[in-house]
PDB file of C-alpha atoms in Angstrom:
ATOM      1  CA  UNK M   1     -24.978 -35.294  33.760  1.00 46.00           C
ATOM      2  CA  UNK M   2     -25.124 -37.200  30.445  1.00 47.00           C
ATOM      3  CA  UNK M   3     -27.173 -35.856  27.565  1.00 45.00           C
ATOM      4  CA  UNK M   4     -29.923 -37.920  25.938  1.00 46.00           C
ATOM      5  CA  UNK M   5     -28.522 -40.189  23.220  1.00 49.00           C
ATOM      6  CA  UNK M   6     -30.050 -38.163  20.359  1.00 57.00           C
ATOM      7  CA  UNK M   7     -28.757 -34.868  21.760  1.00 74.00           C
ATOM      8  CA  UNK M   8     -32.228 -33.321  21.771  1.00 76.00           C
ATOM      9  CA  UNK M   9     -31.380 -31.349  24.880  1.00 80.00           C
ATOM     10  CA  UNK M  10     -28.297 -29.829  23.250  1.00 84.00           C
ATOM     11  CA  UNK M  11     -30.291 -28.924  20.154  1.00 87.00           C
ATOM     12  CA  UNK M  12     -33.049 -27.409  22.276  1.00 87.00           C
ATOM     13  CA  UNK M  13     -30.609 -25.224  24.206  1.00 88.00           C
ATOM     14  CA  UNK M  14     -28.910 -24.015  21.023  1.00 92.00           C
ATOM     15  CA  UNK M  15     -32.222 -23.154  19.395  1.00 92.00           C
ATOM     16  CA  UNK M  16     -33.456 -21.462  22.563  1.00 93.00           C
ATOM     17  CA  UNK M  17     -30.391 -19.219  22.738  1.00 94.00           C
ATOM     18  CA  UNK M  18     -30.793 -18.393  19.045  1.00 95.00           C
ATOM     19  CA  UNK M  19     -34.514 -17.619  19.284  1.00 94.00           C
ATOM     20  CA  UNK M  20     -34.805 -15.771  22.571  1.00 95.00           C
ATOM     21  CA  UNK M  21     -33.486 -12.432  21.303  1.00 95.00           C
ATOM     22  CA  UNK M  22     -35.617 -12.320  18.111  1.00 96.00           C
ATOM     23  CA  UNK M  23     -38.731 -13.385  20.033  1.00 95.00           C
ATOM     24  CA  UNK M  24     -38.289 -10.706  22.670  1.00 96.00           C
ATOM     25  CA  UNK M  25     -37.376  -8.113  20.036  1.00 96.00           C
ATOM     26  CA  UNK M  26     -40.627  -8.769  18.175  1.00 95.00           C
ATOM     27  CA  UNK M  27     -42.518  -8.652  21.457  1.00 94.00           C
ATOM     28  CA  UNK M  28     -40.951  -5.281  22.292  1.00 92.00           C
ATOM     29  CA  UNK M  29     -42.019  -3.839  18.944  1.00 92.00           C
ATOM     30  CA  UNK M  30     -45.560  -5.220  19.194  1.00 92.00           C
ATOM     31  CA  UNK M  31     -46.068  -4.899  22.957  1.00 89.00           C
ATOM     32  CA  UNK M  32     -48.763  -2.246  22.638  1.00 89.00           C
ATOM     33  CA  UNK M  33     -50.780  -4.166  20.069  1.00 91.00           C
ATOM     34  CA  UNK M  34     -50.426  -7.370  22.069  1.00 92.00           C
ATOM     35  CA  UNK M  35     -51.727  -5.732  25.235  1.00 92.00           C
ATOM     36  CA  UNK M  36     -54.538  -3.770  23.588  1.00 93.00           C
ATOM     37  CA  UNK M  37     -57.327  -6.404  23.837  1.00 94.00           C
ATOM     38  CA  UNK M  38     -56.454  -7.189  27.464  1.00 94.00           C
ATOM     39  CA  UNK M  39     -56.360  -3.491  28.341  1.00 94.00           C
ATOM     40  CA  UNK M  40     -59.747  -2.968  26.692  1.00 94.00           C
ATOM     41  CA  UNK M  41     -61.297  -5.834  28.650  1.00 96.00           C
ATOM     42  CA  UNK M  42     -59.719  -4.618  31.892  1.00 95.00           C
ATOM     43  CA  UNK M  43     -61.205  -1.184  31.224  1.00 95.00           C
ATOM     44  CA  UNK M  44     -64.691  -2.664  30.822  1.00 96.00           C
ATOM     45  CA  UNK M  45     -64.411  -4.885  33.900  1.00 95.00           C
ATOM     46  CA  UNK M  46     -63.011  -2.275  36.294  1.00 95.00           C
ATOM     47  CA  UNK M  47     -65.266   0.540  35.132  1.00 93.00           C
ATOM     48  CA  UNK M  48     -68.296  -1.723  35.509  1.00 94.00           C
ATOM     49  CA  UNK M  49     -67.252  -3.072  38.910  1.00 93.00           C
ATOM     50  CA  UNK M  50     -66.086   0.249  40.408  1.00 93.00           C
ATOM     51  CA  UNK M  51     -67.783   3.085  38.484  1.00 92.00           C
ATOM     52  CA  UNK M  52     -67.324   5.547  41.365  1.00 90.00           C
ATOM     53  CA  UNK M  53     -63.576   4.919  41.447  1.00 92.00           C
ATOM     54  CA  UNK M  54     -62.346   3.951  37.975  1.00 93.00           C
ATOM     55  CA  UNK M  55     -62.798   6.221  34.984  1.00 91.00           C
ATOM     56  CA  UNK M  56     -60.994   3.877  32.622  1.00 92.00           C
ATOM     57  CA  UNK M  57     -57.866   1.962  31.668  1.00 94.00           C
ATOM     58  CA  UNK M  58     -56.512   3.593  28.527  1.00 92.00           C
ATOM     59  CA  UNK M  59     -53.440   3.928  26.365  1.00 90.00           C
ATOM     60  CA  UNK M  60     -51.552   7.193  26.701  1.00 82.00           C
ATOM     61  CA  UNK M  61     -49.022   7.037  23.910  1.00 75.00           C
ATOM     62  CA  UNK M  62     -47.152   3.783  24.443  1.00 74.00           C
ATOM     63  CA  UNK M  63     -48.065   3.654  28.115  1.00 82.00           C
ATOM     64  CA  UNK M  64     -51.175   2.295  29.810  1.00 91.00           C
ATOM     65  CA  UNK M  65     -52.825   4.515  32.401  1.00 94.00           C
ATOM     66  CA  UNK M  66     -55.410   3.692  35.051  1.00 94.00           C
ATOM     67  CA  UNK M  67     -57.612   6.788  35.233  1.00 92.00           C
ATOM     68  CA  UNK M  68     -59.611   7.403  38.403  1.00 90.00           C
ATOM     69  CA  UNK M  69     -62.679   9.506  39.131  1.00 88.00           C
ATOM     70  CA  UNK M  70     -60.606  11.714  41.439  1.00 86.00           C
ATOM     71  CA  UNK M  71     -58.617  14.842  40.907  1.00 81.00           C
ATOM     72  CA  UNK M  72     -55.038  15.204  42.083  1.00 75.00           C
ATOM     73  CA  UNK M  73     -53.699  17.832  44.461  1.00 73.00           C
ATOM     74  CA  UNK M  74     -50.129  17.447  45.707  1.00 71.00           C
ATOM     75  CA  UNK M  75     -50.282  13.738  44.931  1.00 66.00           C
ATOM     76  CA  UNK M  76     -53.455  13.218  46.971  1.00 72.00           C
ATOM     77  CA  UNK M  77     -56.891  12.224  45.677  1.00 75.00           C
ATOM     78  CA  UNK M  78     -59.430  15.039  45.883  1.00 73.00           C
ATOM     79  CA  UNK M  79     -62.884  15.619  44.354  1.00 73.00           C
ATOM     80  CA  UNK M  80     -62.571  16.415  40.625  1.00 69.00           C
ATOM     81  CA  UNK M  81     -63.782  19.980  41.114  1.00 66.00           C
ATOM     82  CA  UNK M  82     -60.818  20.804  43.340  1.00 71.00           C
ATOM     83  CA  UNK M  83     -58.171  20.000  40.755  1.00 69.00           C
ATOM     84  CA  UNK M  84     -57.607  20.477  37.056  1.00 70.00           C
ATOM     85  CA  UNK M  85     -55.682  17.201  36.904  1.00 75.00           C
ATOM     86  CA  UNK M  86     -57.063  13.688  36.911  1.00 80.00           C
ATOM     87  CA  UNK M  87     -55.447  11.249  39.341  1.00 85.00           C
ATOM     88  CA  UNK M  88     -53.996   8.389  37.302  1.00 87.00           C
ATOM     89  CA  UNK M  89     -51.534   5.554  37.725  1.00 90.00           C
ATOM     90  CA  UNK M  90     -49.157   4.124  35.134  1.00 92.00           C
ATOM     91  CA  UNK M  91     -49.554   0.422  34.385  1.00 92.00           C
ATOM     92  CA  UNK M  92     -46.899  -1.639  32.623  1.00 91.00           C
ATOM     93  CA  UNK M  93     -48.456  -4.625  30.795  1.00 91.00           C
ATOM     94  CA  UNK M  94     -44.979  -5.730  29.752  1.00 90.00           C
ATOM     95  CA  UNK M  95     -44.340  -7.275  33.164  1.00 91.00           C
ATOM     96  CA  UNK M  96     -47.177  -9.670  32.311  1.00 92.00           C
ATOM     97  CA  UNK M  97     -47.064 -10.186  28.543  1.00 94.00           C
ATOM     98  CA  UNK M  98     -43.419 -11.298  28.443  1.00 94.00           C
ATOM     99  CA  UNK M  99     -44.839 -14.769  29.008  1.00 95.00           C
ATOM    100  CA  UNK M 100     -45.678 -14.845  25.275  1.00 96.00           C
ATOM    101  CA  UNK M 101     -42.145 -14.439  23.829  1.00 96.00           C
ATOM    102  CA  UNK M 102     -40.845 -16.748  26.547  1.00 96.00           C
ATOM    103  CA  UNK M 103     -43.381 -19.383  25.522  1.00 96.00           C
ATOM    104  CA  UNK M 104     -42.596 -18.843  21.825  1.00 95.00           C
ATOM    105  CA  UNK M 105     -38.903 -19.427  22.510  1.00 95.00           C
ATOM    106  CA  UNK M 106     -39.568 -22.687  24.337  1.00 94.00           C
ATOM    107  CA  UNK M 107     -42.105 -23.866  21.782  1.00 94.00           C
ATOM    108  CA  UNK M 108     -40.128 -23.285  18.593  1.00 93.00           C
ATOM    109  CA  UNK M 109     -36.819 -24.396  20.119  1.00 91.00           C
ATOM    110  CA  UNK M 110     -38.208 -27.845  20.859  1.00 90.00           C
ATOM    111  CA  UNK M 111     -36.984 -30.427  18.314  1.00 85.00           C
ATOM    112  CA  UNK M 112     -39.660 -32.069  16.204  1.00 77.00           C
ATOM    113  CA  UNK M 113     -42.616 -30.914  14.171  1.00 63.00           C
ATOM    114  CA  UNK M 114     -44.126 -27.843  15.815  1.00 70.00           C
ATOM    115  CA  UNK M 115     -47.461 -26.823  14.328  1.00 82.00           C
ATOM    116  CA  UNK M 116     -48.589 -23.205  14.251  1.00 88.00           C
ATOM    117  CA  UNK M 117     -52.101 -24.197  15.332  1.00 91.00           C
ATOM    118  CA  UNK M 118     -50.761 -25.737  18.515  1.00 92.00           C
ATOM    119  CA  UNK M 119     -48.738 -22.588  19.179  1.00 94.00           C
ATOM    120  CA  UNK M 120     -51.774 -20.355  18.681  1.00 94.00           C
ATOM    121  CA  UNK M 121     -53.791 -22.522  21.050  1.00 94.00           C
ATOM    122  CA  UNK M 122     -51.047 -22.072  23.630  1.00 94.00           C
ATOM    123  CA  UNK M 123     -51.144 -18.294  23.191  1.00 95.00           C
ATOM    124  CA  UNK M 124     -54.913 -18.389  23.688  1.00 96.00           C
ATOM    125  CA  UNK M 125     -54.350 -20.219  26.971  1.00 95.00           C
ATOM    126  CA  UNK M 126     -51.789 -17.682  28.189  1.00 95.00           C
ATOM    127  CA  UNK M 127     -53.566 -14.518  27.073  1.00 96.00           C
ATOM    128  CA  UNK M 128     -56.364 -14.585  29.676  1.00 96.00           C
ATOM    129  CA  UNK M 129     -53.645 -14.731  32.327  1.00 95.00           C
ATOM    130  CA  UNK M 130     -52.369 -11.376  31.033  1.00 95.00           C
ATOM    131  CA  UNK M 131     -55.839  -9.906  31.525  1.00 95.00           C
ATOM    132  CA  UNK M 132     -56.019 -11.289  35.055  1.00 96.00           C
ATOM    133  CA  UNK M 133     -52.567  -9.863  35.719  1.00 95.00           C
ATOM    134  CA  UNK M 134     -53.592  -6.387  34.536  1.00 95.00           C
ATOM    135  CA  UNK M 135     -56.612  -6.518  36.832  1.00 95.00           C
ATOM    136  CA  UNK M 136     -54.414  -7.502  39.769  1.00 95.00           C
ATOM    137  CA  UNK M 137     -51.969  -4.647  39.072  1.00 95.00           C
ATOM    138  CA  UNK M 138     -54.806  -2.126  38.821  1.00 95.00           C
ATOM    139  CA  UNK M 139     -56.413  -3.288  42.049  1.00 95.00           C
ATOM    140  CA  UNK M 140     -53.073  -3.121  43.827  1.00 95.00           C
ATOM    141  CA  UNK M 141     -52.581   0.468  42.647  1.00 94.00           C
ATOM    142  CA  UNK M 142     -56.072   1.441  43.791  1.00 93.00           C
ATOM    143  CA  UNK M 143     -55.591  -0.209  47.177  1.00 93.00           C
ATOM    144  CA  UNK M 144     -52.230   1.441  47.850  1.00 92.00           C
ATOM    145  CA  UNK M 145     -52.972   4.907  46.487  1.00 89.00           C
ATOM    146  CA  UNK M 146     -56.632   5.354  47.421  1.00 87.00           C
ATOM    147  CA  UNK M 147     -56.770   3.295  50.596  1.00 84.00           C
ATOM    148  CA  UNK M 148     -60.155   3.418  52.266  1.00 85.00           C
ATOM    149  CA  UNK M 149     -61.734   5.325  49.400  1.00 87.00           C
ATOM    150  CA  UNK M 150     -61.352   2.176  47.336  1.00 89.00           C
ATOM    151  CA  UNK M 151     -61.435  -0.536  49.985  1.00 90.00           C
ATOM    152  CA  UNK M 152     -64.465   0.764  51.908  1.00 88.00           C
ATOM    153  CA  UNK M 153     -66.933   1.522  49.139  1.00 84.00           C
ATOM    154  CA  UNK M 154     -70.499   1.087  50.419  1.00 86.00           C
ATOM    155  CA  UNK M 155     -72.443  -1.646  48.687  1.00 86.00           C
ATOM    156  CA  UNK M 156     -69.522  -2.691  46.487  1.00 87.00           C
ATOM    157  CA  UNK M 157     -67.542  -5.893  46.900  1.00 90.00           C
ATOM    158  CA  UNK M 158     -63.813  -5.278  47.201  1.00 90.00           C
ATOM    159  CA  UNK M 159     -61.512  -8.181  48.120  1.00 91.00           C
ATOM    160  CA  UNK M 160     -59.564  -8.072  51.353  1.00 92.00           C
ATOM    161  CA  UNK M 161     -56.222  -6.278  51.177  1.00 91.00           C
ATOM    162  CA  UNK M 162     -54.339  -9.508  51.831  1.00 94.00           C
ATOM    163  CA  UNK M 163     -56.194 -11.195  48.985  1.00 95.00           C
ATOM    164  CA  UNK M 164     -55.344  -8.340  46.608  1.00 94.00           C
ATOM    165  CA  UNK M 165     -51.677  -8.492  47.640  1.00 95.00           C
ATOM    166  CA  UNK M 166     -51.483 -12.265  47.141  1.00 95.00           C
ATOM    167  CA  UNK M 167     -53.410 -11.961  43.883  1.00 94.00           C
ATOM    168  CA  UNK M 168     -50.871  -9.401  42.679  1.00 95.00           C
ATOM    169  CA  UNK M 169     -47.832 -11.418  43.716  1.00 95.00           C
ATOM    170  CA  UNK M 170     -49.174 -14.586  42.112  1.00 94.00           C
ATOM    171  CA  UNK M 171     -50.095 -12.972  38.798  1.00 93.00           C
ATOM    172  CA  UNK M 172     -47.062 -10.698  38.455  1.00 92.00           C
ATOM    173  CA  UNK M 173     -44.191 -12.557  40.090  1.00 90.00           C
ATOM    174  CA  UNK M 174     -45.054 -16.208  39.427  1.00 93.00           C
ATOM    175  CA  UNK M 175     -47.564 -16.782  36.622  1.00 94.00           C
ATOM    176  CA  UNK M 176     -45.747 -14.971  33.737  1.00 94.00           C
ATOM    177  CA  UNK M 177     -42.672 -17.180  34.126  1.00 94.00           C
ATOM    178  CA  UNK M 178     -44.148 -20.445  35.401  1.00 96.00           C
ATOM    179  CA  UNK M 179     -47.250 -20.690  33.193  1.00 96.00           C
ATOM    180  CA  UNK M 180     -45.316 -20.766  29.867  1.00 96.00           C
ATOM    181  CA  UNK M 181     -43.034 -23.509  31.189  1.00 95.00           C
ATOM    182  CA  UNK M 182     -45.958 -25.626  32.388  1.00 94.00           C
ATOM    183  CA  UNK M 183     -47.851 -25.144  29.127  1.00 95.00           C
ATOM    184  CA  UNK M 184     -44.789 -25.936  27.012  1.00 92.00           C
ATOM    185  CA  UNK M 185     -43.993 -29.047  29.055  1.00 91.00           C
ATOM    186  CA  UNK M 186     -47.559 -30.311  28.690  1.00 92.00           C
ATOM    187  CA  UNK M 187     -47.652 -29.667  24.935  1.00 90.00           C
ATOM    188  CA  UNK M 188     -44.237 -31.302  24.510  1.00 86.00           C
ATOM    189  CA  UNK M 189     -44.910 -34.279  26.761  1.00 83.00           C
ATOM    190  CA  UNK M 190     -44.710 -36.739  23.846  1.00 82.00           C
ATOM    191  CA  UNK M 191     -41.505 -35.344  22.329  1.00 80.00           C
ATOM    192  CA  UNK M 192     -38.149 -37.063  22.520  1.00 80.00           C
ATOM    193  CA  UNK M 193     -36.792 -34.060  24.411  1.00 78.00           C
ATOM    194  CA  UNK M 194     -39.169 -34.434  27.352  1.00 73.00           C
ATOM    195  CA  UNK M 195     -38.816 -38.207  27.333  1.00 75.00           C
ATOM    196  CA  UNK M 196     -35.055 -37.828  27.440  1.00 72.00           C
ATOM    197  CA  UNK M 197     -35.251 -35.331  30.293  1.00 71.00           C
ATOM    198  CA  UNK M 198     -37.512 -37.652  32.260  1.00 70.00           C
ATOM    199  CA  UNK M 199     -34.955 -40.427  31.881  1.00 68.00           C
ATOM    200  CA  UNK M 200     -32.397 -38.183  33.583  1.00 65.00           C
ATOM    201  CA  UNK M 201     -34.505 -38.032  36.736  1.00 66.00           C
ATOM    202  CA  UNK M 202     -33.278 -40.346  39.496  1.00 66.00           C
ATOM    203  CA  UNK M 203     -35.284 -43.523  39.738  1.00 55.00           C
ATOM    204  CA  UNK M 204     -37.485 -43.864  42.801  1.00 50.00           C
ATOM    205  CA  UNK M 205     -36.109 -46.408  45.229  1.00 50.00           C
ATOM    206  CA  UNK M 206     -38.375 -49.289  46.131  1.00 50.00           C
ATOM    207  CA  UNK M 207     -39.349 -49.653  49.764  1.00 52.00           C
ATOM    208  CA  UNK M 208     -39.274 -53.111  51.407  1.00 52.00           C
ATOM    209  CA  UNK M 209     -43.053 -53.239  51.072  1.00 50.00           C
ATOM    210  CA  UNK M 210     -42.781 -52.502  47.337  1.00 52.00           C
ATOM    211  CA  UNK M 211     -40.221 -55.274  46.882  1.00 48.00           C
ATOM    212  CA  UNK M 212     -42.483 -57.667  48.774  1.00 47.00           C
ATOM    213  CA  UNK M 213     -45.393 -56.813  46.467  1.00 52.00           C
ATOM    214  CA  UNK M 214     -43.153 -57.282  43.428  1.00 50.00           C
TER     215      UNK M 214
END
């Protein structure tokens, strides 16, 4: 497959390979700080929506923990008075926030003038998706580990189990990798790189009706 005449694709690939390690290294160092606002919002939302189930979503060292209103006895949820331990589930925001270094790699590897303001606006588009992803992970953990105690709360709306499962798969397996690509492609739609890539696509063949109209 021939490269675009100005070699923008080659330059993009070289820059991407050069930037991907530094971007992900910075993300690894700052992962906790990056996730902190989303974790705080998830804590407020879940505790407000399910006060009888969720005690909070908090940082425990470098980890994020979903604390419940239940105690733990042999791995099973029990009333708090029957156990000295609080039942909690570990949450890994990193499986969601890696969309940010991935997006940064694509953005800054693209040839041409790349403004910081445009990059920040892209981050602001992606960040709410991290919050939604954290909510989906938490709800999946509650559904699997608490079962009917979470799903059958009287007077409280809880989505169907199938909806929670699809919500989780969409926000954890698809969105973190696809959303940065879509956002980058849209922001870069007027660059020579994208124009060159579009020229590589096979031309659509005209049907007899199209030729007649021409």
